[in-house]
Short mmCIF file of N, CA and C in Angstrom, two decimals:
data_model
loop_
_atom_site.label_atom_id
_atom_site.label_comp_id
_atom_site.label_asym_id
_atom_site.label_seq_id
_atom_site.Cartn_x
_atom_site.Cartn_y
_atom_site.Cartn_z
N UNK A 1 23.05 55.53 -63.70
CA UNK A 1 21.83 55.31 -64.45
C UNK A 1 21.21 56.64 -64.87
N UNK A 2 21.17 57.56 -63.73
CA UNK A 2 20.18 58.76 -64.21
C UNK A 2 21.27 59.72 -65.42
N UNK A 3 22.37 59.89 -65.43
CA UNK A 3 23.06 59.97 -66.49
C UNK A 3 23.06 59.37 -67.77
N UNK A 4 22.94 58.38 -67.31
CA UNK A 4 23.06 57.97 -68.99
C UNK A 4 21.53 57.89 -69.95
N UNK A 5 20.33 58.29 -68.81
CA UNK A 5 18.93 58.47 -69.50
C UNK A 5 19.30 60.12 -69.72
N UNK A 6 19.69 60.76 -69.61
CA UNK A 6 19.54 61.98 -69.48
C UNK A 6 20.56 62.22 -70.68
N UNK A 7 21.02 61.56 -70.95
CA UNK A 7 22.69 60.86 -72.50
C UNK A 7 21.43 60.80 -73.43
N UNK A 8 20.67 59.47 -73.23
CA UNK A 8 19.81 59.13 -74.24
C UNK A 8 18.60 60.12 -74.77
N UNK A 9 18.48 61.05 -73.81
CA UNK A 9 17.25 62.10 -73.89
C UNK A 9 17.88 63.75 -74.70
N UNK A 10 19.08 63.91 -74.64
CA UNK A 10 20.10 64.61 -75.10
C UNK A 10 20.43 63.92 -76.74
N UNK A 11 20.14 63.01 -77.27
CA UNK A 11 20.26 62.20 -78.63
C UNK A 11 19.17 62.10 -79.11
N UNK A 12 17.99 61.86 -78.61
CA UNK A 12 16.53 61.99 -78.77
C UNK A 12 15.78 62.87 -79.11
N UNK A 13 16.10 63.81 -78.76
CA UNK A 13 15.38 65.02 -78.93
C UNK A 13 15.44 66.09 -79.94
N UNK A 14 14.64 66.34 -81.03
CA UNK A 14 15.09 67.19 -81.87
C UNK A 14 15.00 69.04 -81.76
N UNK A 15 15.42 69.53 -82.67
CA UNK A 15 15.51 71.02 -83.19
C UNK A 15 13.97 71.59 -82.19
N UNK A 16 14.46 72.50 -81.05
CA UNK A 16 13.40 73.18 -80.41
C UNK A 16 12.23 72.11 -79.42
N UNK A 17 13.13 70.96 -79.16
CA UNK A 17 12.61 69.73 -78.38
C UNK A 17 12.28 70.53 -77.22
N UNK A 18 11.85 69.57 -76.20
CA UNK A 18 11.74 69.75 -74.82
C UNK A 18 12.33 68.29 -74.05
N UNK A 19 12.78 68.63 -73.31
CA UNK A 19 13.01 67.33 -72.36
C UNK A 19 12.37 67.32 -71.05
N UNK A 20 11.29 66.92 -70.71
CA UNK A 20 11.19 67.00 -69.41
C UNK A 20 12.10 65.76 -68.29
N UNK A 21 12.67 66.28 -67.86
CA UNK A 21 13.04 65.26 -66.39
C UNK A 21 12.71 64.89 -65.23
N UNK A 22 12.09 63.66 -64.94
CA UNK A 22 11.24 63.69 -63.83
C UNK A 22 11.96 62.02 -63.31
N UNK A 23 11.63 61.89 -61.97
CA UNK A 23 11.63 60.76 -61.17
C UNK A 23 12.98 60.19 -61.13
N UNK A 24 13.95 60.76 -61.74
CA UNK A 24 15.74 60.80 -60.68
C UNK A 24 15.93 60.41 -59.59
N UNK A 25 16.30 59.49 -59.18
CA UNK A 25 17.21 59.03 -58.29
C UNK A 25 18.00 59.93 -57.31
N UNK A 26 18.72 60.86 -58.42
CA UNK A 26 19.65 61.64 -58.03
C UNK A 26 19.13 63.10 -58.87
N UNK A 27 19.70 64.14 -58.25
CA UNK A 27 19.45 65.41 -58.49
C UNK A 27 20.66 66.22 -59.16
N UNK A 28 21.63 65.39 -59.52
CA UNK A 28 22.83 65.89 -60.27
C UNK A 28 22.90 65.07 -61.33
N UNK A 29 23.45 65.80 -62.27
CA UNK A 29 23.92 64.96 -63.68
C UNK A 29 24.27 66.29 -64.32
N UNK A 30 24.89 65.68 -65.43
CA UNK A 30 25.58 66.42 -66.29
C UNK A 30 25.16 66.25 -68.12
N UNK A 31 25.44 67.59 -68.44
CA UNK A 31 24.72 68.39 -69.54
C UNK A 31 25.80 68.27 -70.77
N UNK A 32 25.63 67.26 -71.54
CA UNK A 32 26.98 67.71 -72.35
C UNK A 32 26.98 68.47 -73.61
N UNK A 33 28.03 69.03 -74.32
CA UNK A 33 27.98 69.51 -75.16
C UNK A 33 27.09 70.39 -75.30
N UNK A 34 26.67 71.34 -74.02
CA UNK A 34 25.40 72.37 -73.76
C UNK A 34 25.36 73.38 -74.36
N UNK A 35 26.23 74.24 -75.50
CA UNK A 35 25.83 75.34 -76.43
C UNK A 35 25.52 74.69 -77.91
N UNK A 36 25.98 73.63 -78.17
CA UNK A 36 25.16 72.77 -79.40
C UNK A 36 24.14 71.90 -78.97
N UNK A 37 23.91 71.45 -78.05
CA UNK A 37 22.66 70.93 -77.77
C UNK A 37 21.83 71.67 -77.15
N UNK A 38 21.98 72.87 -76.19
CA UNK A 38 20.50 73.85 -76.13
C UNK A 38 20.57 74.87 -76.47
N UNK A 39 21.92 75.62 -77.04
CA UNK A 39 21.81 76.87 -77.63
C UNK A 39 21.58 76.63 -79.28
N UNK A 40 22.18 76.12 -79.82
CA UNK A 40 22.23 75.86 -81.09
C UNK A 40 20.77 75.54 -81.78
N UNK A 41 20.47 74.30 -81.09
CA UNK A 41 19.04 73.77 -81.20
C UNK A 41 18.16 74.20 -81.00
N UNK A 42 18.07 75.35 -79.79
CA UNK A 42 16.93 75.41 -78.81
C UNK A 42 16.15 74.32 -78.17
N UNK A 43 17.00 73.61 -77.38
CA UNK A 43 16.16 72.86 -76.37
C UNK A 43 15.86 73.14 -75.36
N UNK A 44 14.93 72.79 -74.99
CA UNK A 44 14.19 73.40 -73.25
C UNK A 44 14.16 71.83 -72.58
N UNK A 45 15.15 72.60 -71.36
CA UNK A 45 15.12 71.08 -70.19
C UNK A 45 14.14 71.62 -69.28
N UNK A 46 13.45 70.41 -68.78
CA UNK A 46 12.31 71.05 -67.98
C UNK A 46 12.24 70.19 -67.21
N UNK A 47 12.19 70.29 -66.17
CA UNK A 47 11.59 69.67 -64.50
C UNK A 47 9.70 69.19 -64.28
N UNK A 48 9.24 67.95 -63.72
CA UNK A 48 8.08 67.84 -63.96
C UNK A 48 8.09 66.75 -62.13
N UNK A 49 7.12 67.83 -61.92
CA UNK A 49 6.34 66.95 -60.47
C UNK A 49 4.94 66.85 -60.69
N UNK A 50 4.30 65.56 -60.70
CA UNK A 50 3.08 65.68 -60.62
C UNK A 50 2.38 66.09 -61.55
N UNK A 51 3.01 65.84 -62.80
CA UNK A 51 2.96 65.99 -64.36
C UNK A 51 2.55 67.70 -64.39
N UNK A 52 3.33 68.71 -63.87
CA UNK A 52 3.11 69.94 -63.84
C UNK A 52 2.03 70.32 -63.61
N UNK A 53 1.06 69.91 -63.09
CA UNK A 53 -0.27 70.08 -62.30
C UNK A 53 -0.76 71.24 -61.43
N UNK A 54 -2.00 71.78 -61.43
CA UNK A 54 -2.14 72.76 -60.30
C UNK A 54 -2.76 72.03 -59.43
N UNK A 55 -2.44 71.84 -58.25
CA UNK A 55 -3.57 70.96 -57.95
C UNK A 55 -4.90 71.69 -57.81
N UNK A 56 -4.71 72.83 -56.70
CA UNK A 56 -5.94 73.23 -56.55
C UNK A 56 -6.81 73.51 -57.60
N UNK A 57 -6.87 73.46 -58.66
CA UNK A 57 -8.02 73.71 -59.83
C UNK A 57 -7.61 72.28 -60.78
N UNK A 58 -6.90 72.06 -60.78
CA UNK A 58 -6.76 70.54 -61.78
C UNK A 58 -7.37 68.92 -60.96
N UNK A 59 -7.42 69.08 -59.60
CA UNK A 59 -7.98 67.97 -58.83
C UNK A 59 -9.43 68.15 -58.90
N UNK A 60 -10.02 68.69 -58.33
CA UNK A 60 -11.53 69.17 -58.87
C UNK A 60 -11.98 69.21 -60.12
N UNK A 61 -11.15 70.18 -61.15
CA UNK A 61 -11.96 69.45 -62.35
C UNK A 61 -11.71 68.22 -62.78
N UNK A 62 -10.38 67.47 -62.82
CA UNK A 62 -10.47 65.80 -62.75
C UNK A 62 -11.58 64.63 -62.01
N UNK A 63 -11.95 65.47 -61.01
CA UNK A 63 -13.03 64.75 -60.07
C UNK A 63 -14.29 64.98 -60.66
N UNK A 64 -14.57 66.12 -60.87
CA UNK A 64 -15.81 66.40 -61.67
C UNK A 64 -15.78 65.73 -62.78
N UNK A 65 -15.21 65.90 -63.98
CA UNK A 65 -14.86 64.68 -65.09
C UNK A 65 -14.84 63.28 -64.27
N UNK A 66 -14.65 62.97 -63.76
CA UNK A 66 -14.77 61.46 -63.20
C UNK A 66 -16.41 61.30 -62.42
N UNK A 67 -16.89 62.39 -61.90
CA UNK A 67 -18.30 61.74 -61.57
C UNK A 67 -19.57 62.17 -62.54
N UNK A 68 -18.44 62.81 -63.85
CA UNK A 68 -19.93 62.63 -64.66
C UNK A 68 -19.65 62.05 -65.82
N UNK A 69 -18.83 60.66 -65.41
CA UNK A 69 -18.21 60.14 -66.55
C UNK A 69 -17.47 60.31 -67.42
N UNK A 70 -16.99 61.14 -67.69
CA UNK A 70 -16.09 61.78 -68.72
C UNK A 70 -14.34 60.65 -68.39
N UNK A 71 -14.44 60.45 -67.68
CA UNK A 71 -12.61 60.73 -66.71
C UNK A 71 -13.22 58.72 -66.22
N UNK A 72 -13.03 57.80 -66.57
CA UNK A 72 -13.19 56.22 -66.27
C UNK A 72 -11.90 55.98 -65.99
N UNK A 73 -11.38 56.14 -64.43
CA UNK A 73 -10.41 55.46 -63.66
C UNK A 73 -10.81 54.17 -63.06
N UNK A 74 -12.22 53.82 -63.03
CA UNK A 74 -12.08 52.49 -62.38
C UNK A 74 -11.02 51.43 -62.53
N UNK A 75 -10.82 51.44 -64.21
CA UNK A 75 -10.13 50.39 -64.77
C UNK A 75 -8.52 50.33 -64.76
N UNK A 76 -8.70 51.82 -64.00
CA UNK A 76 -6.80 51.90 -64.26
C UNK A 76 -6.11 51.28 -62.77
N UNK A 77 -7.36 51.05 -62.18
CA UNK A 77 -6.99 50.27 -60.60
C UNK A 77 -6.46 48.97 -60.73
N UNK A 78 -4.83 48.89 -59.98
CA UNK A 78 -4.55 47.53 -60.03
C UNK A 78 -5.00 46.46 -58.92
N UNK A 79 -4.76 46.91 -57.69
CA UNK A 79 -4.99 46.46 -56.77
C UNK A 79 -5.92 47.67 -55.49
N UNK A 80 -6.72 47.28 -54.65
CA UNK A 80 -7.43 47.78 -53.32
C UNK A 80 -6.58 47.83 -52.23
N UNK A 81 -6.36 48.34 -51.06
CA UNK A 81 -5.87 48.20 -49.69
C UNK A 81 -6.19 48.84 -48.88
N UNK A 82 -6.87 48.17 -47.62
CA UNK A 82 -7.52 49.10 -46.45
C UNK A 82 -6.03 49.86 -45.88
N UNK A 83 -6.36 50.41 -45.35
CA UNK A 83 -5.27 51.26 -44.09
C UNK A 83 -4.12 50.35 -43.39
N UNK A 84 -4.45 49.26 -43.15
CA UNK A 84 -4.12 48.36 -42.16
C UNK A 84 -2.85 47.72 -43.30
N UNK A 85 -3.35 47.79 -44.44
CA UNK A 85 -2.29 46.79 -45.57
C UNK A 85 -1.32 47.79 -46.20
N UNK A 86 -1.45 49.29 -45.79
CA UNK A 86 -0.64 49.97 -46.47
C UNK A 86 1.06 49.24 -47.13
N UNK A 87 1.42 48.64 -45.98
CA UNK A 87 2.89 48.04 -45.98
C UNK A 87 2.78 47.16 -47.27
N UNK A 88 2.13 46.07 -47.21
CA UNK A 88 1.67 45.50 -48.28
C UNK A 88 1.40 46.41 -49.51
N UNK A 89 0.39 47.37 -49.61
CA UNK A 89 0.75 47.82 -50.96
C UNK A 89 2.38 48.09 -51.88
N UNK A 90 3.09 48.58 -50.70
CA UNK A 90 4.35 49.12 -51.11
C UNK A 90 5.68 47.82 -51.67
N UNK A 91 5.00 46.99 -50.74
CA UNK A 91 5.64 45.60 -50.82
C UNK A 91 5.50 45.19 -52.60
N UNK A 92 4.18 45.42 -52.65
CA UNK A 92 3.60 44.95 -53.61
C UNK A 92 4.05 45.58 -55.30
N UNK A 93 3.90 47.23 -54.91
CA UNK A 93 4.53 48.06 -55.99
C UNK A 93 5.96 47.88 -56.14
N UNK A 94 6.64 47.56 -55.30
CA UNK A 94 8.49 47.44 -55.25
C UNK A 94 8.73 45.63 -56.39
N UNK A 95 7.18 44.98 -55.63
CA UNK A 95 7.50 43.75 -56.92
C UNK A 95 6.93 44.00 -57.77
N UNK A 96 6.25 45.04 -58.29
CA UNK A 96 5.90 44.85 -59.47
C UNK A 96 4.65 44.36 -59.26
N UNK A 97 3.44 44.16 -58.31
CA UNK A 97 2.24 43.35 -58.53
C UNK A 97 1.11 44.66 -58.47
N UNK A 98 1.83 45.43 -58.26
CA UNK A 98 0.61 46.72 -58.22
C UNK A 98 0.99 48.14 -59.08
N UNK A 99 0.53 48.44 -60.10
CA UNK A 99 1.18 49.66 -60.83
C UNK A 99 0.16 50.68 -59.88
N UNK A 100 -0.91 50.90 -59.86
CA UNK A 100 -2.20 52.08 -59.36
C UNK A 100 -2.65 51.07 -58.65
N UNK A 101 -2.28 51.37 -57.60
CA UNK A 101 -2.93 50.71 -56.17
C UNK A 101 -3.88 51.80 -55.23
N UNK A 102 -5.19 51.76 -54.89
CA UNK A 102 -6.15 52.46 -53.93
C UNK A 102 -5.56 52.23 -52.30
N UNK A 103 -5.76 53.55 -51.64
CA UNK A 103 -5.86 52.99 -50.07
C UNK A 103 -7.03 53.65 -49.44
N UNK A 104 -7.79 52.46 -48.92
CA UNK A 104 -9.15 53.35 -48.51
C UNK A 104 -8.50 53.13 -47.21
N UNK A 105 -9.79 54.39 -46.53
CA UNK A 105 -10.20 54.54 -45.00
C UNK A 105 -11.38 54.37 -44.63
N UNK A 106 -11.49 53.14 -45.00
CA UNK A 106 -13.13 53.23 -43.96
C UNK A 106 -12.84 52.41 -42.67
#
């Protein structure tokens, strides 16, 4: 599977593209035809955790945007879960009933 998205992202992409690759399965795959598709072209393959984020300065100002309104995540909440239901959330995301699920601690 992670090959053949990484096929389709290699056909996709045009003149001086970028590809980022994120959330693989697997950490190997293969590059084909790699001096006409990134020398020729100039494509940039790129790696992405955590949508390339800093945290320490990108969590704070996201939070700040969110308590002075700017940043409205309420709505992107699918489901709630105390501590105790964690298992359940996961249960829940594996079927499909929770995309952005909360876990509080109170």
């Amino acid at each position: 599977m992670d090959q053949q998205v990484v096929q389709q992202a290699q056909a996709a992409v045009g003149k001086s593209g970028v590809v980022v690759i994120t959330g693989l399965a697997s950490s190997t795959f293969e590059i084909h035809a790699v001096s006409d598709w990134i020398l020729q072209r100039q494509v940039e393959i790129r790696g992405s955790i955590y949508g390339s984020m800093n945290p320490q300065t990108d969590i704070p100002r996201l939070l700040k945007l969110h308590r002075d309104g700017y940043l409205r995540l309420d709505g992107l909440v699918t489901a709630t879960y105390q501590l105790e239901q964690v298992n359940q959330g996961y249960q829940d995301l594996r079927d499909g009933k929770n995309i952005r699920g909360i876990l509080t601690f109170d």
